Each structure stands twice: as structure tokens, then as C-alpha cells.
Short mmCIF file of C-alpha atoms in Angstrom, two decimals:
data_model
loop_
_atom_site.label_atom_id
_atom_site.label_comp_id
_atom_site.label_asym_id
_atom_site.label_seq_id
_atom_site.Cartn_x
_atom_site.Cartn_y
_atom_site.Cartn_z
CA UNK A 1 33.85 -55.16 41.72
CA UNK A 2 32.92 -53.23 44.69
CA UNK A 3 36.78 -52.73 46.10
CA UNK A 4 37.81 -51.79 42.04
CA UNK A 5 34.54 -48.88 42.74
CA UNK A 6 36.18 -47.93 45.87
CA UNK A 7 39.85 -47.22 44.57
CA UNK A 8 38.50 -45.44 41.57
CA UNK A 9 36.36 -43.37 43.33
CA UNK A 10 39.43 -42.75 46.04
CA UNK A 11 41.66 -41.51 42.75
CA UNK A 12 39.24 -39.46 41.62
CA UNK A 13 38.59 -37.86 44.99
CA UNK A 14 42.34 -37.58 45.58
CA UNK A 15 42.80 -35.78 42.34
CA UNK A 16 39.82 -33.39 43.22
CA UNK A 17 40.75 -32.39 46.69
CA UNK A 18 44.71 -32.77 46.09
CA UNK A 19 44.17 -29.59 43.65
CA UNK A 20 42.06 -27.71 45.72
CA UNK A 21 44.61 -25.23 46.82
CA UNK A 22 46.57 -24.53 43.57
CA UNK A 23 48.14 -21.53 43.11
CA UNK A 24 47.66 -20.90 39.19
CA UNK A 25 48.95 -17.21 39.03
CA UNK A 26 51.27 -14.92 40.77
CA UNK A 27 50.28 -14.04 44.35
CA UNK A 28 47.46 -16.98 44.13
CA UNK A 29 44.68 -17.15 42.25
CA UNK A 30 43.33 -13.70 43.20
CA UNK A 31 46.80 -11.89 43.31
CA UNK A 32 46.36 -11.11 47.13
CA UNK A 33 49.52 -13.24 48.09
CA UNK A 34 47.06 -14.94 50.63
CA UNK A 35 46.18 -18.76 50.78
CA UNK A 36 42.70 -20.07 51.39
CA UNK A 37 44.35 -23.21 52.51
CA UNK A 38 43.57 -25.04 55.86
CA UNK A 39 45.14 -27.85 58.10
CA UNK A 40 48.40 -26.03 58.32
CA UNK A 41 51.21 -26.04 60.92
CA UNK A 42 50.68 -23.48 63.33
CA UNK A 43 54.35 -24.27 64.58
CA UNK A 44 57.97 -25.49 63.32
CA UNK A 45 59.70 -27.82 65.44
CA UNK A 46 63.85 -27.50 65.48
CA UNK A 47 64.85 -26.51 62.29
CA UNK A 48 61.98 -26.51 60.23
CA UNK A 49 59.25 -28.79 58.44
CA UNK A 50 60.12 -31.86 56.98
CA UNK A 51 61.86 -31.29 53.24
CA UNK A 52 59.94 -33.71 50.61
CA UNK A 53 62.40 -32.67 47.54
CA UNK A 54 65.29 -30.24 46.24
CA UNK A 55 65.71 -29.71 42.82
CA UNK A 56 69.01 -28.35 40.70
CA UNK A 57 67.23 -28.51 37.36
CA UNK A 58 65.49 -24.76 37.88
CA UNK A 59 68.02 -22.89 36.14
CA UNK A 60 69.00 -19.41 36.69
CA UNK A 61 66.48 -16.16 37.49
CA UNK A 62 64.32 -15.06 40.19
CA UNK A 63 61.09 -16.30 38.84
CA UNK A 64 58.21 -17.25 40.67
CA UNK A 65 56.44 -20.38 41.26
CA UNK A 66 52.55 -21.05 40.23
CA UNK A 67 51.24 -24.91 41.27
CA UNK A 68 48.13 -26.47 39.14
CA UNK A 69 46.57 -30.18 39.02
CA UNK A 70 50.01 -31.64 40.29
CA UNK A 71 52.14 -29.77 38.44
CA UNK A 72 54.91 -26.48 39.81
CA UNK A 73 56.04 -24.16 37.29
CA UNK A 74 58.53 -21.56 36.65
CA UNK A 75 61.14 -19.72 34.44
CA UNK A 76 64.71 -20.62 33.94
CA UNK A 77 67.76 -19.38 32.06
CA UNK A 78 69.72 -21.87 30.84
CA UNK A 79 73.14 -20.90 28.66
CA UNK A 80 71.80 -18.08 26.13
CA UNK A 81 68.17 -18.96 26.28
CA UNK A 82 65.23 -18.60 29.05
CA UNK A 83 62.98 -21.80 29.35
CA UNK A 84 59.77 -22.32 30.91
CA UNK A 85 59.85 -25.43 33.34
CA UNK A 86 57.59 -28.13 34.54
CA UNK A 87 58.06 -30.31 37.31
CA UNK A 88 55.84 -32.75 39.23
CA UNK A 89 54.36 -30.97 42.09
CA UNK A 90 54.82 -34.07 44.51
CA UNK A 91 58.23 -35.13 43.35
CA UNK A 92 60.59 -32.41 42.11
CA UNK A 93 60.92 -34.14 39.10
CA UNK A 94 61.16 -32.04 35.61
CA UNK A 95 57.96 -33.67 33.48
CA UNK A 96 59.11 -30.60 30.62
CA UNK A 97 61.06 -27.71 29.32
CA UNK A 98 60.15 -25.70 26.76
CA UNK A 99 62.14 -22.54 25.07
CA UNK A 100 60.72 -19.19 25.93
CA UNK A 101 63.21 -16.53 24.12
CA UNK A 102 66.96 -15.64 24.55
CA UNK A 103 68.24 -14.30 27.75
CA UNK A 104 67.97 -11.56 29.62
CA UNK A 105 71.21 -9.93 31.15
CA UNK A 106 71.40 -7.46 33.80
CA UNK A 107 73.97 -6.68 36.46
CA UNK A 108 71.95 -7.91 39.35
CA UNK A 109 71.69 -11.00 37.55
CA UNK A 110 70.48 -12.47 34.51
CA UNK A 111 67.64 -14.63 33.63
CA UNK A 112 63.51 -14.39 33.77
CA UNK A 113 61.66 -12.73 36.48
CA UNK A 114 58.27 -12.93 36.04
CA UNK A 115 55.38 -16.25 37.42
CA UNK A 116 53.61 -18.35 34.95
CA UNK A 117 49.72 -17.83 34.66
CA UNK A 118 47.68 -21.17 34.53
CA UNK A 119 44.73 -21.44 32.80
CA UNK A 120 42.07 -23.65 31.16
CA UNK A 121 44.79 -26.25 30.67
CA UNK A 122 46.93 -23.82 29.24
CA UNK A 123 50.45 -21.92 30.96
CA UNK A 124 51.19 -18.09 29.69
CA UNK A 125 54.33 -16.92 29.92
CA UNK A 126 56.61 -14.11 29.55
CA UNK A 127 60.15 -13.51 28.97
CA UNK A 128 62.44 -11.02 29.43
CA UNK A 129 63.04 -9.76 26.15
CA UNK A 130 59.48 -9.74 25.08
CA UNK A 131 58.38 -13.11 24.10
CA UNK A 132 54.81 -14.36 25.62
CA UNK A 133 54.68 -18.02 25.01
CA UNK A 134 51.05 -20.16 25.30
CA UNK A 135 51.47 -24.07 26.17
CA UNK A 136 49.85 -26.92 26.85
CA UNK A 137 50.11 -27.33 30.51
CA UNK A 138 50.49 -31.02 30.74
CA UNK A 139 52.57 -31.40 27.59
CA UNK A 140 54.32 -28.31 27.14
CA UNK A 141 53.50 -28.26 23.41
CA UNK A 142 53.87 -24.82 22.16
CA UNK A 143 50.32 -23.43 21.45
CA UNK A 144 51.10 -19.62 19.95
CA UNK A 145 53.69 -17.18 21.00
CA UNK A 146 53.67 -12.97 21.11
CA UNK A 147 56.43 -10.92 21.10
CA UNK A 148 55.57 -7.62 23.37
CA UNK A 149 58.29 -5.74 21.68
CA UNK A 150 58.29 -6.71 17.62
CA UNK A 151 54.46 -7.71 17.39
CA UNK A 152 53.00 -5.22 20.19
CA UNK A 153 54.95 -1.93 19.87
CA UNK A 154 56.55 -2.27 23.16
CA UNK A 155 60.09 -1.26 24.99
CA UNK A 156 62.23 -3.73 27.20
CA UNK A 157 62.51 -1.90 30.79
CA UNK A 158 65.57 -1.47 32.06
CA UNK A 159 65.71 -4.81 34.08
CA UNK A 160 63.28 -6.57 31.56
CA UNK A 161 59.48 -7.70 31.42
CA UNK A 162 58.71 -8.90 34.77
CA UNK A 163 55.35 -8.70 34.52
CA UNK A 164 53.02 -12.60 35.35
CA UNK A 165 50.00 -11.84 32.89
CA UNK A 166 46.69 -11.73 34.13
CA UNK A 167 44.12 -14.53 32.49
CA UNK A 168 40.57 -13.19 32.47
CA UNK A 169 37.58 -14.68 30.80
CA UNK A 170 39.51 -16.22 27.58
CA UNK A 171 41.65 -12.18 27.67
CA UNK A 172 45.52 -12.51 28.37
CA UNK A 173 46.42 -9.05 30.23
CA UNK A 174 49.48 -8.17 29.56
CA UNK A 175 51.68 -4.57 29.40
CA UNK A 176 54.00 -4.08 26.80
CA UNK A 177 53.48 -0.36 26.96
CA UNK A 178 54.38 2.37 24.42
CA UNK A 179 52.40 4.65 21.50
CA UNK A 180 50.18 1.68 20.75
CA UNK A 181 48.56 1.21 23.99
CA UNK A 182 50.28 0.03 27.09
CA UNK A 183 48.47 -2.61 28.07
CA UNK A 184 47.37 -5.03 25.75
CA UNK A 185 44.17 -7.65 25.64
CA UNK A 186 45.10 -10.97 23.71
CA UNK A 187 42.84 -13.92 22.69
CA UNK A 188 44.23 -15.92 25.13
CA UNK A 189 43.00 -19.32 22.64
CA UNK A 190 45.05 -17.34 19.56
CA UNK A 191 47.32 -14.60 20.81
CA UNK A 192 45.39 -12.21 18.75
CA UNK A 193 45.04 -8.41 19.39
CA UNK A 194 41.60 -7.86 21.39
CA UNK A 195 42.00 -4.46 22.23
CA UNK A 196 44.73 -1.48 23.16
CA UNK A 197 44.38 0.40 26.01
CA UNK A 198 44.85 3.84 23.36
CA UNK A 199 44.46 6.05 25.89
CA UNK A 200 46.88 4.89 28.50
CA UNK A 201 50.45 4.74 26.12
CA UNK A 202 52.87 4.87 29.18
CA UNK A 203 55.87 2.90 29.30
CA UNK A 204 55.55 -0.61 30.83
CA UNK A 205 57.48 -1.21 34.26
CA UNK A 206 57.41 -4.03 36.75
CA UNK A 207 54.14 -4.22 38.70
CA UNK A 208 51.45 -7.30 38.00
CA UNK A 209 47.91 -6.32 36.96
CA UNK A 210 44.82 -6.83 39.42
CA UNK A 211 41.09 -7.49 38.24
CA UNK A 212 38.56 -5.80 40.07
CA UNK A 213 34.45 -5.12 39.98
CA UNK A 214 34.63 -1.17 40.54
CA UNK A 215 30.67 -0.15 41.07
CA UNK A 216 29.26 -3.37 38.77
CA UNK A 217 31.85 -3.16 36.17
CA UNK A 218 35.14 -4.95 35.77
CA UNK A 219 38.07 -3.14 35.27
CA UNK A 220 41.89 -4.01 35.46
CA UNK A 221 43.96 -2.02 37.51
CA UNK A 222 48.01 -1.77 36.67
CA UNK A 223 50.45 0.42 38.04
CA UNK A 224 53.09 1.91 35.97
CA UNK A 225 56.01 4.94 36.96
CA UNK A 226 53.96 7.70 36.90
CA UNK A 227 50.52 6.69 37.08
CA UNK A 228 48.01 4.26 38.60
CA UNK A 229 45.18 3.32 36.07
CA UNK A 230 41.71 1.02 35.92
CA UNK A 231 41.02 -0.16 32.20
CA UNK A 232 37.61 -0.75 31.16
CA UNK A 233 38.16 -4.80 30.65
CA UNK A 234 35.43 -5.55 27.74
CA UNK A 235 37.00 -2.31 25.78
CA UNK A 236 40.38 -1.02 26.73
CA UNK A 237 39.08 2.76 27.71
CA UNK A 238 40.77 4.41 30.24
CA UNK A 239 38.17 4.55 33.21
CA UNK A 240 40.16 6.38 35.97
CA UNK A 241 43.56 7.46 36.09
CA UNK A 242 45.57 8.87 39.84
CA UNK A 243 49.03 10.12 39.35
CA UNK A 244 52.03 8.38 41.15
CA UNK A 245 55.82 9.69 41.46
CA UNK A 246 57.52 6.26 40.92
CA UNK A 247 61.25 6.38 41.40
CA UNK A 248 63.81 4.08 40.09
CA UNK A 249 61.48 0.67 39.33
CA UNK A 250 57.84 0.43 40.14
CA UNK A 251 57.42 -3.55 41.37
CA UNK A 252 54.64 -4.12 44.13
CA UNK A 253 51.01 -5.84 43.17
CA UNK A 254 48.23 -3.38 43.72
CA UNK A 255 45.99 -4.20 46.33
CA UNK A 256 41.96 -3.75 45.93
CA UNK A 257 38.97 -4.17 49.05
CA UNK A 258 36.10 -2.62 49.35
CA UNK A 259 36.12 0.12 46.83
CA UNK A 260 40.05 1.02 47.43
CA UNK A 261 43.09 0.38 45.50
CA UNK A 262 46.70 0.36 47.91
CA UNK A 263 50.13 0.94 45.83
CA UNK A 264 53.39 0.34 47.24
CA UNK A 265 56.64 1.04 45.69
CA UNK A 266 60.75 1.38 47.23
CA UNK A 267 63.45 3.76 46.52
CA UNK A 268 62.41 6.27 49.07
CA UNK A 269 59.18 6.79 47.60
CA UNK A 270 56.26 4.96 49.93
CA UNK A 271 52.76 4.01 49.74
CA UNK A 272 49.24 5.50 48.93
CA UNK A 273 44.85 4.30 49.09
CA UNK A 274 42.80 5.14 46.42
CA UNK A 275 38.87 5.57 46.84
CA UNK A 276 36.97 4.80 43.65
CA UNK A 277 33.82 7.11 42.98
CA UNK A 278 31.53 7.39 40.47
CA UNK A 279 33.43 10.45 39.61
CA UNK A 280 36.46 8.85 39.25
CA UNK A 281 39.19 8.14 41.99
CA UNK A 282 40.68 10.57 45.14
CA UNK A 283 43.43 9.95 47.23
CA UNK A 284 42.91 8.94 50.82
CA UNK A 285 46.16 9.07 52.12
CA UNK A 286 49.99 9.22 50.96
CA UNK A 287 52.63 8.59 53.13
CA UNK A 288 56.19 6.42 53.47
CA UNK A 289 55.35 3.67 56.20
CA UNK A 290 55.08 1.14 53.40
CA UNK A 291 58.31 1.66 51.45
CA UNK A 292 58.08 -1.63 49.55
CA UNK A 293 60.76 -2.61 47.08
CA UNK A 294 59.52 -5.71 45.35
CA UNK A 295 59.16 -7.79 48.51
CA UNK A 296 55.13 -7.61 48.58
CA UNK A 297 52.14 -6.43 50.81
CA UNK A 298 49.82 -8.65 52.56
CA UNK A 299 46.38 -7.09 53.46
CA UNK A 300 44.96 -9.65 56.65
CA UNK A 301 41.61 -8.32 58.21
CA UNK A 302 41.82 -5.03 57.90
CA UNK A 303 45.66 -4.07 57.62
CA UNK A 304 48.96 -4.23 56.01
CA UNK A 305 51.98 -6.20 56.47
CA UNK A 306 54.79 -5.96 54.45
CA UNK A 307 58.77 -4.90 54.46
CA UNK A 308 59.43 -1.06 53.91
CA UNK A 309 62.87 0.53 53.77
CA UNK A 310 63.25 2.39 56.68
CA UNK A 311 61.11 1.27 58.74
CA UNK A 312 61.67 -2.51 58.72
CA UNK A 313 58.60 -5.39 58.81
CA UNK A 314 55.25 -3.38 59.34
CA UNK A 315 51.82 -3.48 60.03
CA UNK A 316 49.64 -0.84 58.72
CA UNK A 317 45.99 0.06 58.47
CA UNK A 318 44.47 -0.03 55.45
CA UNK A 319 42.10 2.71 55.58
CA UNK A 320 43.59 5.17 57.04
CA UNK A 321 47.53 4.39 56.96
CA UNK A 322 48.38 4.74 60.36
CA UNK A 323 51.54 2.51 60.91
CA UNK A 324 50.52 0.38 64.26
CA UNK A 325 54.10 -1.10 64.52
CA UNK A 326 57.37 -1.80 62.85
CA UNK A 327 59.78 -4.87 63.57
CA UNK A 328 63.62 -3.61 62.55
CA UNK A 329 65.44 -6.84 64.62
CA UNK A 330 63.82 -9.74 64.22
CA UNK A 331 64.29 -10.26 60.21
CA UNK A 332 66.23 -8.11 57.38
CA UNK A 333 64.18 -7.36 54.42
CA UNK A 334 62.66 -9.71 52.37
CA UNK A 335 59.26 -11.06 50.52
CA UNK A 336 56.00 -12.56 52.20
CA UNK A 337 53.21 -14.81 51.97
CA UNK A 338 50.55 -15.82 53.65
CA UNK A 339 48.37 -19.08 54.36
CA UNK A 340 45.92 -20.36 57.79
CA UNK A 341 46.57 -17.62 60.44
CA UNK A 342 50.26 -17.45 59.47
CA UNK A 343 52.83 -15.10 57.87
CA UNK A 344 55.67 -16.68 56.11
CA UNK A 345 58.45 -14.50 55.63
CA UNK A 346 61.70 -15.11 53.71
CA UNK A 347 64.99 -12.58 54.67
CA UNK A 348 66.59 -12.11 50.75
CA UNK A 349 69.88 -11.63 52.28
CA UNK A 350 70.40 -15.17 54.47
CA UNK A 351 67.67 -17.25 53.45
CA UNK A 352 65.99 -17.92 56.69
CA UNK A 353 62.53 -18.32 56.42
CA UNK A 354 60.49 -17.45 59.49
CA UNK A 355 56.60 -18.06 60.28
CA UNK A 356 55.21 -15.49 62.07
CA UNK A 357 51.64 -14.89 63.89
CA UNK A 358 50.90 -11.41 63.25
CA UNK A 359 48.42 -9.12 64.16
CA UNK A 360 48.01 -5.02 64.96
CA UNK A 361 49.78 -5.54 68.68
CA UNK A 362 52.66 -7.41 67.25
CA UNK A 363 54.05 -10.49 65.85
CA UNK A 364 55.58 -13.77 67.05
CA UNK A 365 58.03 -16.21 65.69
CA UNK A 366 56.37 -19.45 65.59
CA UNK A 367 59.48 -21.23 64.37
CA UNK A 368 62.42 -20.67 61.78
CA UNK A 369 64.79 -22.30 59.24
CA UNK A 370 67.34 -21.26 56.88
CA UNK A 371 67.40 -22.72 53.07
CA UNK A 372 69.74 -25.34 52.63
CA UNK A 373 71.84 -26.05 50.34
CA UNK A 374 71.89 -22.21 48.72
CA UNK A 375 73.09 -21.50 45.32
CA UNK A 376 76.76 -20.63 44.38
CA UNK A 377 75.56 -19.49 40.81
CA UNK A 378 73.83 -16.04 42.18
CA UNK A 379 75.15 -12.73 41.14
CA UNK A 380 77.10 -10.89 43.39
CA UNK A 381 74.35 -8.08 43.63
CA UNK A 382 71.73 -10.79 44.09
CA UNK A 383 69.60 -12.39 46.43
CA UNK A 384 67.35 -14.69 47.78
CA UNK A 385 64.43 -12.66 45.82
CA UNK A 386 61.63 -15.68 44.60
CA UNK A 387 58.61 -15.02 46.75
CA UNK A 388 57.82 -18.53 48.75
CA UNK A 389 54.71 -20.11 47.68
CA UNK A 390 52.29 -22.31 49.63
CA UNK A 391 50.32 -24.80 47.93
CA UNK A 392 47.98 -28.37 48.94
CA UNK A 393 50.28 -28.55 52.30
CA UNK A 394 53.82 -27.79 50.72
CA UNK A 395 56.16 -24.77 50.67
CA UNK A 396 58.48 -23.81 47.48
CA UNK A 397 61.52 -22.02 48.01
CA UNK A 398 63.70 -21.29 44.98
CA UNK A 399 67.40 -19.73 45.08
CA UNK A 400 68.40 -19.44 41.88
CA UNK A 401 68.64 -23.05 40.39
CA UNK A 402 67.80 -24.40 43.31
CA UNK A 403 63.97 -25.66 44.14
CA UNK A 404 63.16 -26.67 48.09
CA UNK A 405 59.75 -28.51 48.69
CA UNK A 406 58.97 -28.75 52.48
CA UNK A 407 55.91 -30.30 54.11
CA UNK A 408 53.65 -27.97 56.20
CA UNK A 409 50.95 -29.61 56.46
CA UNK A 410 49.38 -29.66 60.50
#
């Protein structure tokens, strides 16, 4: 009786502390893009950490990867039709697929961009024509579905909704944009219209939306092409508004500490900080160190790191935007992540994936590998674009259909 206590008690613990580095949402659970998660290898030996799994069952698109209670999940295109996918954590093996909408096509290749959102048992998800789909997480039974386009009022950008919705107290966050309101607050139980955002009606482009406490009150923050905005979160109200000249595609995450919001976008444009006041918001700086096209910004301590056009990898301070270095050699442009005192940087264009110890002097390689095998299925104007993810000791790499699981744990 006492050794039947003992393995009971062991499962249960396992299943507790086995999830206790999930990454429910794009960027992690707080959209920061950095891992709470201990125990990690500080170095790679020859060639990289151990692969557990690769996968061919991920279909085609550059969507993301979120990881809950055992289970990874992403987007796929498959024929004419985008699916949402579930696969055991663990294993690589696909546990359920479930249809999202038809497929989106585009010259620098076709299929879903954005990252599930877990929640409460429940995965949101959005396609690229529109169609926001609620399911059971562990059965992948079809709960309600939204169309952002037909039901919402909104327009398709040019490369499609790539936007991972934001899941805040029982509100889906999403932005379908357009006369109606552009962002929109859903029941996330029903699907149902909360609220509008009636006073913010620009067009919807590619950037995630942040959640942030701004002097007591919560607000969400989005970034669209011409402005930056915070949204009142119990009613939809516009509560500050700071103009941005987006070029082309507006992509990176906003990034919020201590009172600031830091934007980020490519195409020549650069970066800006934000100071909220009880007045409203003022610039603190604009300048083009931080050129990022979609590839993200990591703020560690109390600067940036991140890829900018130009200028290669950088480090740059937060509050006042003095560049302290740039690394043009080392690794081409690409996306980054971070987890225990390390970088981890993917180049879009190989597929090496480099860990790097970074601070304001510098960085150092700490060990490197390239992904292996790599898809033959990618458009010609592709690349390597998925963001890695790092999750209870594991990295996910994705090229196209193609899933890699390695082991990182110290």
C-alpha cells in the first residue's frame, strides 16, 4: 500500500513540476520571449544537444510553437486547408488535427503564421484568412469559431492574420481592425462580442498584443502601421495613442518595463521608448539601431538584444537607446529567444542555431548546430522564420513541415 502511495504521489509530482515551464502563448507566457526556466546547459558539446524527436507531420507555414501540460502546438497547411496541430510534447507524436480555415497563399510562401494561445484547457487560434477557432486542448473538439473578416468587420493584410491572440481574464484579444473597432474583446468561453475598441478603427497588421498595468490600470498595448495604442481592457476606450511611421509590414512584439513601452519594426524604419504619464504618453527616444524585421527583441537586465538590418545582432539600452555593440560576422539575421543566462539564436538563412552568452561588453558562442534534415517544401523566397522555443528542458525548431525536439537540459 505504501509503495502504490509512493508512485502515485511520484505521477502526480511529475505531472506538476514536468509543466512548470510551459510556454502557453507566443513569446512565453508573458510575451517577453524570455524563459523562467532553470537547470539548463550553459554549453553544447560537438554538434549540438542530444535530438529526442523529428517530426514530418507539421505541415506547411511558419507558425510558432506554444507547449502546455505535455502537449506542443502549432499551425499547418495541409493541401487547400490550414489545420491546427497537436502533438505529444515528449514524443513528437500527432495526438490531433483539427481544421482551422482554407489556406492562405502568398509569394513568400503559403500557409499560417501566427502561435496558438493556451488557456484554461482551451487552444485559440487564428488563421490566415480570418477564422479564430476555440478547442479543447486535450481533445481538439471544436468549441466555437470567429471569423475576423465576415463576423468582425475586418480586412485580410497583405500577407494574412499573423497575429497569436492574447487570453486575458476569460477576454480573447484579438485585431481584426477596420470601421468597427480594430481590436476586438471576445468571450473567450463563447466567442461573443465583449467590446470594440471604437475609437481606434485602424487597419490590423502583424504585431502581437501585450497586457500591461499602466499606473493601477490594465491596458493592452498593440502596435499597428501608423500608430502605437494602450486600450482600456475592462472597456475598449482608447487610453493613449503615439504615432509610428510603419513601412512595408509592422511585425515585432511590443516590449513594456517599468512604465515604458519599446517598438521595433524593419524596412529601414527602426525603433522607439515610450514613457507613460498620467497625461498620456511622450517619446523618449527614436532612432534606427534596432531595425527589427520580424526576428524579435529580447530585453535582459536592462537592455536590448535583437537583429536589426544594418547593423547586424545588437545590444541596446533600454532607456536611453544608446547602441553598446553590434555583431555583423558571427551570425546572419535571424529570430531569438531566451532561457537561464543564455541567448539562443537561429540564422533564417542556414539554419544554424547558436547559444550565445550575452551581455553590454559583448557576446560569446557557447556552442552551435545547424538543423538537420531541412525542408525541401519551402518557398523559394522563404526561410528558416519559426522563432525556437524552449520549454521543461527541450528546444523546438520547426522548418516548414519539419519539427526538431533537442534536449537542453544541464
Amino acid at each position: 500500500m505504501n509503495s502504490y502511495i509512493f508512485i502515485l504521489f511520484s505521477l502526480l509530482c511529475f505531472s506538476v513540476f514536468s509543466h512548470a515551464n510551459d510556454w502557453p502563448s507566443w513569446r512565453g507566457e508573458d510575451r517577453s520571449g524570455v524563459s523562467k526556466e532553470k537547470g539548463l546547459l550553459q554549453s553544447w558539446p560537438e554538434g549540438g544537444p542530444k535530438k529526442i524527436w523529428s517530426s514530418d507531420q507539421a505541415g506547411i507555414g511558419y507558425s510558432g510553437f506554444s507547449v502546455s501540460e505535455g502537449g506542443l502546438y502549432t499551425l499547418g497547411a495541409f493541401g487547400k486547408e490550414e489545420r491546427l496541430l497537436a502533438f505529444n510534447a515528449s514524443t513528437g507524436k500527432s495526438v490531433w488535427s483539427l481544421k482551422l480555415g482554407e489556406l492562405l497563399t502568398n509569394g513568400w510562401g503559403d500557409g499560417p503564421r501566427m502561435t496558438p494561445t493556451i488557456a484554461d484547457g482551451k487552444v485559440y487560434a487564428l488563421g490566415g484568412k480570418g477564422n479564430l477557432v476555440c478547442a479543447d486542448a486535450k481533445s481538439g473538439k471544436k468549441i466555437w469559431s470567429v471569423d475576423l473578416v465576415e463576423d468582425l468587420g475586418g480586412k485580410v493584410p497583405n500577407w494574412g492574420y499573423t497575429e497569436s491572440v492574447l487570453l486575458d481574464e476569460g477576454r480573447v484579444i484579438c485585431t481584426p481592425g477596420g470601421d468597427q473597432g480594430a481590436i476586438a474583446a471576445l468571450n473567450a468561453e463563447s466567442g461573443k462580442v465583449i467590446w470594440r475598441s471604437k475609437e481606434f478603427t485602424d487597419e490590423a497588421q502583424y504585431s502581437s498584443p501585450i497586457v500591461i498595468l499602466n499606473r493601477g490600470k490594465k491596458e493592452y498595448v498593440q502596435l499597428v502601421m501608423k500608430n502605437l495604442v494602450g486600450i482600456e481592457a475592462d472597456t475598449g476606450k482608447l487610453s493613449w495613442k503615439s504615432p509610428w511611421t510603419g513601412r512595408t509590414a509592422v511585425i515585432p512584439t511590443p516590449i513594456h518595463d517599468d512604465g515604458h513601452v519599446f517598438i521595433a519594426t524593419g524596412y529601414g524604419v527602426g525603433c522607439k521608448l515610450v514613457k507613460l504619464s498620467p497625461g498620456g504618453v511622450n517619446d523618449v527616444y527614436e532612432n534606427k539601431f534596432m531595425k527589427n524585421h520580424h526576428g524579435g527583441v529580447i530585453k535582459h537586465g536592462k537592455f536590448l538584444y535583437g537583429y536589426s538590418d544594418g547593423y547586424g545582432w545588437v545590444c541596446q539600452d533600454f532607456k536611453s537607446g544608446e547602441l553598446k555593440w553590434n555583431e555583423k560576422k558571427a551570425l546572419g539575421k535571424g529570430a531569438i529567444a531566451y532561457a537561464d543566462n543564455r541567448f539562443y539564436c537561429l540564422g533564417e538563412s542556414d539554419g544554424r542555431v547558436v547559444l550565445i552568452d550575452a551581455n553590454p561588453t559583448g557576446w560569446k558562442s557557447k556552442g552551435e548546430f545547424t538543423i538537420t534534415p531541412q525542408t525541401k517544401q519551402r518557398s523559394s523566397r522563404g526561410k528558416v522564420w519559426t522563432h525556437p522555443v524552449v520549454s521543461n528542458g527541450k528546444l523546438y525548431l520547426r522548418d516548414q513541415e519539419l519539427v526538431h525536439c533537442y534536449d537542453i537540459r544541464g
